[in-house]
Amino acid sequence: MKELLDYFKNTVSISPEIENKISEIIEEKNLVKGEQVLTDNSAKKEHIFVVSGCLRSFFKTEDGKEHTVQFAIKNWWISDYITLYTDNKSVVSIESLTHSKVLIINNAKVEKFYQEFPQFEIIQRKNFEKRISALQKRILSLLALTAAEKYNQFIEDYTEFEKIIPNYQIASYLGITPQSLSRIRKERFKN
Amino acid sequence: MKELLDYFKNTVSISPEIENKISEIIEEKNLVKGEQVLTDNSAKKEHIFVVSGCLRSFFKTEDGKEHTVQFAIKNWWISDYITLYTDNKSVVSIESLTHSKVLIINNAKVEKFYQEFPQFEIIQRKNFEKRISALQKRILSLLALTAAEKYNQFIEDYTEFEKIIPNYQIASYLGITPQSLSRIRKERFKN
DNA sequence: TTTAAATATGAATCTATGGTAATAAATTAA
DNA sequence: TTAATTTATTACCATAGATTCATATTTAAA
């Protein structure tokens, strides 16, 4: 709870009154390793804020393959933005990779919150600006980089994640098979 | 000009006073086919709103290959979100694919505008919600779909674009070569 | 029009990555 | 600790898509 307020306070100042209001719309939840917060087809419009631990969002294709959309640690948001902001059916699930603590906020409540506390618009807009540039960066990588280059960039950008996340999930984030990643790692660390 | 105001009015009501203020920060520009609005390494923090015509954002890699990030037509925004919202150096250029009319808004002016007219935060937040879900959708496609599947989805989602955009640019949007796209089209239209 | 340039298609290799399967290493559970 | 399960690596073959190069076709320019 405090963690989210601190996060907000990086952007705007928050009155005690608002603090209370925020607390009211938030559900705090502890997750064990492997536990899912959001399941595909649930169509739950929820924002998830990571207090501690590590989560990932992913989806499965008909052939049974899993594809990782995003990882998130402390102070990151993770959600299924397609479910949140379109009427399309949800395909994304979110699961905990470690013991984690998250804050869950229903989007309907967030919508009300925008109205009551316009300052929240500012917080969210800046949050979105970061997210949009991160998503664009991801698209550039997926379009232009080879598997090895994508892995190098992942290591650079997500140093903190590297130790927590199993390689087969890193592979599914990069859009390659665990076998390919293994080959790339062998090459990379052989010197 | 009017077009942007109409676009805004879909979300919030706008007073004549605000209308004038908006006009002040906007530069209207006519583009001929092939003309660039934004060049890589220019580091210009600009939002571009398409009034008419069609534009695309793209970047080049060292090997000289072009990769298309986005296409945009009437009432779409197109920008380089990495330049806009991070300190990273810009790699993206934006060019006109047809005779086009655009509105160009400098981000510093937009920042001021947020302060003077908080309602603009709402407009922008909703704009961002759409953009984020679109970007996420693109990432899902790039991760999970084969070249042929990506092309099918492109045709479905961007019917209006299909006739305007040359195939070699569609290929660069899908992350494949024009030769591959040609093979896919042959297969697709052979019945 | 005719010519030149840009775009699209085609076919023949080549290559990075995928698929399958077997083994090894590392976690987790008993 | 040992056994069971999950994750990582390796090898070998298959394949989607890239590359290269040649040739149509379309579009723009003179």
Short mmCIF file of C-alpha atoms in Angstrom, two decimals, chain B:
data_model
loop_
_atom_site.label_atom_id
_atom_site.label_comp_id
_atom_site.label_asym_id
_atom_site.label_seq_id
_atom_site.Cartn_x
_atom_site.Cartn_y
_atom_site.Cartn_z
CA MET B 1 -7.34 22.11 -37.22
CA LYS B 2 -11.07 21.52 -37.08
CA GLU B 3 -10.36 17.82 -37.51
CA LEU B 4 -8.33 17.64 -34.30
CA LEU B 5 -10.93 19.59 -32.34
CA ASP B 6 -13.63 17.21 -33.57
CA TYR B 7 -11.43 14.33 -32.51
CA PHE B 8 -11.05 15.86 -29.05
CA LYS B 9 -14.77 16.55 -28.78
CA ASN B 10 -15.42 12.84 -29.05
CA THR B 11 -13.97 12.60 -25.56
CA VAL B 12 -14.62 15.90 -23.75
CA SER B 13 -16.40 19.17 -24.40
CA ILE B 14 -14.17 22.07 -25.36
CA SER B 15 -14.83 25.76 -24.71
CA PRO B 16 -14.13 28.34 -27.43
CA GLU B 17 -11.36 29.67 -25.24
CA ILE B 18 -9.61 26.31 -25.17
CA GLU B 19 -10.17 25.92 -28.89
CA ASN B 20 -8.16 29.07 -29.47
CA LYS B 21 -5.40 27.99 -27.14
CA ILE B 22 -5.13 24.66 -28.94
CA SER B 23 -4.86 26.39 -32.30
CA GLU B 24 -1.94 28.42 -31.00
CA ILE B 25 0.28 25.44 -30.25
CA ILE B 26 -0.37 23.61 -33.49
CA GLU B 27 1.51 23.83 -36.74
CA GLU B 28 -0.37 22.74 -39.84
CA LYS B 29 1.67 21.21 -42.64
CA ASN B 30 1.03 19.83 -46.11
CA LEU B 31 3.30 17.02 -47.22
CA VAL B 32 4.03 15.74 -50.69
CA LYS B 33 4.51 12.03 -51.29
CA GLY B 34 7.80 10.81 -49.86
CA GLU B 35 8.37 13.91 -47.72
CA GLN B 36 9.72 13.35 -44.21
CA VAL B 37 8.19 15.06 -41.20
CA LEU B 38 10.61 13.65 -38.70
CA THR B 39 14.14 12.43 -39.34
CA ASP B 40 16.12 10.00 -37.23
CA ASN B 41 18.69 11.69 -35.00
CA SER B 42 16.77 14.96 -35.15
CA ALA B 43 15.58 14.34 -31.57
CA LYS B 44 12.56 16.55 -32.18
CA LYS B 45 9.90 15.81 -29.61
CA GLU B 46 6.81 16.13 -31.75
CA HIS B 47 3.35 14.63 -31.91
CA ILE B 48 1.87 14.24 -35.36
CA PHE B 49 -1.86 14.07 -36.02
CA VAL B 50 -2.95 12.96 -39.49
CA VAL B 51 -5.69 15.08 -41.05
CA SER B 52 -5.59 13.40 -44.45
CA GLY B 53 -3.35 11.07 -46.42
CA CYS B 54 -1.16 8.31 -45.07
CA LEU B 55 2.14 8.28 -43.17
CA ARG B 56 4.48 5.70 -41.79
CA SER B 57 7.15 5.62 -39.11
CA PHE B 58 10.22 3.48 -39.75
CA PHE B 59 13.84 2.96 -38.82
CA LYS B 60 16.93 1.68 -40.56
CA THR B 61 19.44 -0.80 -39.21
CA GLU B 62 23.18 -0.73 -39.93
CA ASP B 63 22.70 -3.29 -42.71
CA GLY B 64 20.55 -0.70 -44.48
CA LYS B 65 17.27 -2.54 -43.96
CA GLU B 66 14.12 -0.56 -43.23
CA HIS B 67 11.62 -1.63 -40.60
CA THR B 68 8.17 -0.08 -40.42
CA VAL B 69 6.86 0.67 -36.94
CA GLN B 70 3.43 2.05 -37.77
CA PHE B 71 1.17 3.35 -40.49
CA ALA B 72 -1.33 6.14 -39.88
CA ILE B 73 -4.29 7.64 -41.70
CA LYS B 74 -6.94 10.29 -40.95
CA ASN B 75 -7.47 10.85 -37.22
CA TRP B 76 -4.50 8.73 -36.17
CA TRP B 77 -1.54 9.91 -34.13
CA ILE B 78 1.93 8.94 -35.25
CA SER B 79 5.15 9.78 -33.42
CA ASP B 80 8.39 8.35 -32.21
CA TYR B 81 7.48 7.51 -28.64
CA ILE B 82 11.04 6.69 -27.66
CA THR B 83 12.23 10.18 -28.57
CA LEU B 84 9.13 11.75 -27.05
CA TYR B 85 9.27 10.06 -23.68
CA THR B 86 12.83 8.92 -23.03
CA ASP B 87 16.30 10.40 -23.29
CA ASN B 88 17.39 7.69 -25.69
CA LYS B 89 18.65 8.82 -29.06
CA SER B 90 16.08 8.74 -31.82
CA VAL B 91 16.19 6.13 -34.56
CA VAL B 92 12.77 6.58 -36.08
CA SER B 93 11.80 8.66 -39.11
CA ILE B 94 8.31 9.52 -40.28
CA GLU B 95 7.43 10.00 -43.93
CA SER B 96 4.36 10.65 -46.02
CA LEU B 97 3.21 7.86 -48.35
CA THR B 98 0.75 10.09 -50.21
CA HIS B 99 -0.05 13.76 -50.35
CA SER B 100 -0.95 14.33 -46.72
CA LYS B 101 -2.01 17.03 -44.32
CA VAL B 102 -0.77 16.80 -40.74
CA LEU B 103 -0.82 18.78 -37.52
CA ILE B 104 2.48 18.98 -35.69
CA ILE B 105 2.58 19.66 -31.96
CA ASN B 106 5.77 20.18 -30.04
CA ASN B 107 5.84 18.17 -26.83
CA ALA B 108 7.07 21.07 -24.69
CA LYS B 109 3.94 22.96 -25.71
CA VAL B 110 1.81 19.93 -24.99
CA GLU B 111 3.31 19.76 -21.50
CA LYS B 112 2.28 23.34 -20.84
CA PHE B 113 -1.10 22.61 -22.24
CA TYR B 114 -1.67 19.81 -19.74
CA GLN B 115 -1.18 22.33 -16.97
CA GLU B 116 -3.47 24.98 -18.36
CA PHE B 117 -6.24 22.61 -19.42
CA PRO B 118 -6.43 19.54 -17.23
CA GLN B 119 -9.20 18.18 -19.43
CA PHE B 120 -6.51 17.54 -21.99
CA GLU B 121 -5.11 14.93 -19.60
CA ILE B 122 -8.31 12.94 -20.03
CA ILE B 123 -8.19 13.12 -23.81
CA GLN B 124 -4.59 12.05 -23.84
CA ARG B 125 -5.06 9.29 -21.28
CA LYS B 126 -7.80 7.72 -23.39
CA ASN B 127 -5.68 8.15 -26.48
CA PHE B 128 -2.85 6.36 -24.67
CA GLU B 129 -5.13 3.54 -23.55
CA LYS B 130 -5.93 2.80 -27.19
CA ARG B 131 -2.32 3.08 -28.19
CA ILE B 132 -1.09 0.76 -25.47
CA SER B 133 -3.58 -1.96 -26.37
CA ALA B 134 -2.67 -1.57 -30.06
CA LEU B 135 1.04 -1.87 -29.26
CA GLN B 136 0.42 -4.92 -27.08
CA LYS B 137 -1.58 -6.52 -29.85
CA ARG B 138 1.29 -5.93 -32.26
CA ILE B 139 3.71 -7.61 -29.85
CA LEU B 140 1.44 -10.65 -29.51
CA SER B 141 1.37 -10.97 -33.31
CA LEU B 142 5.10 -10.60 -33.71
CA LEU B 143 5.68 -13.25 -31.03
CA ALA B 144 3.11 -15.83 -32.00
CA LEU B 145 2.17 -15.62 -35.67
CA THR B 146 3.78 -17.00 -38.81
CA ALA B 147 4.46 -14.62 -41.69
CA ALA B 148 1.27 -15.72 -43.47
CA GLU B 149 -0.82 -15.29 -40.31
CA LYS B 150 0.62 -11.82 -39.71
CA TYR B 151 -0.29 -10.83 -43.26
CA ASN B 152 -3.84 -12.13 -42.84
CA GLN B 153 -4.22 -10.14 -39.64
CA PHE B 154 -2.82 -7.05 -41.31
CA ILE B 155 -5.37 -7.34 -44.11
CA GLU B 156 -8.19 -7.75 -41.60
CA ASP B 157 -7.14 -4.96 -39.26
CA TYR B 158 -5.98 -2.43 -41.83
CA THR B 159 -8.32 -2.90 -44.77
CA GLU B 160 -8.24 0.83 -45.51
CA PHE B 161 -4.45 0.82 -45.69
CA GLU B 162 -4.03 -2.16 -47.95
CA LYS B 163 -4.63 -0.33 -51.21
CA ILE B 164 -2.47 2.67 -50.35
CA ILE B 165 0.62 0.93 -49.08
CA PRO B 166 3.12 -0.78 -51.41
CA ASN B 167 3.76 -4.43 -50.61
CA TYR B 168 7.43 -3.96 -49.81
CA GLN B 169 6.42 -1.63 -46.98
CA ILE B 170 3.77 -4.02 -45.72
CA ALA B 171 6.54 -6.64 -45.69
CA SER B 172 8.78 -4.34 -43.66
CA TYR B 173 5.88 -3.85 -41.20
CA LEU B 174 5.39 -7.60 -40.86
CA GLY B 175 9.11 -8.19 -40.41
CA ILE B 176 9.59 -10.22 -43.60
CA THR B 177 11.14 -9.65 -47.04
CA PRO B 178 9.10 -8.55 -50.07
CA GLN B 179 9.94 -11.92 -51.66
CA SER B 180 8.39 -13.79 -48.75
CA LEU B 181 5.30 -11.60 -48.88
CA SER B 182 5.00 -12.26 -52.59
CA ARG B 183 5.11 -16.01 -51.96
CA ILE B 184 2.44 -15.67 -49.27
CA ARG B 185 0.21 -13.58 -51.52
CA LYS B 186 0.57 -16.08 -54.33
CA GLU B 187 -0.59 -18.85 -52.01
CA ARG B 188 -3.37 -16.70 -50.56
CA PHE B 189 -4.93 -15.53 -53.80
CA LYS B 190 -4.42 -18.64 -55.92
CA ASN B 191 -7.91 -20.12 -55.42
#
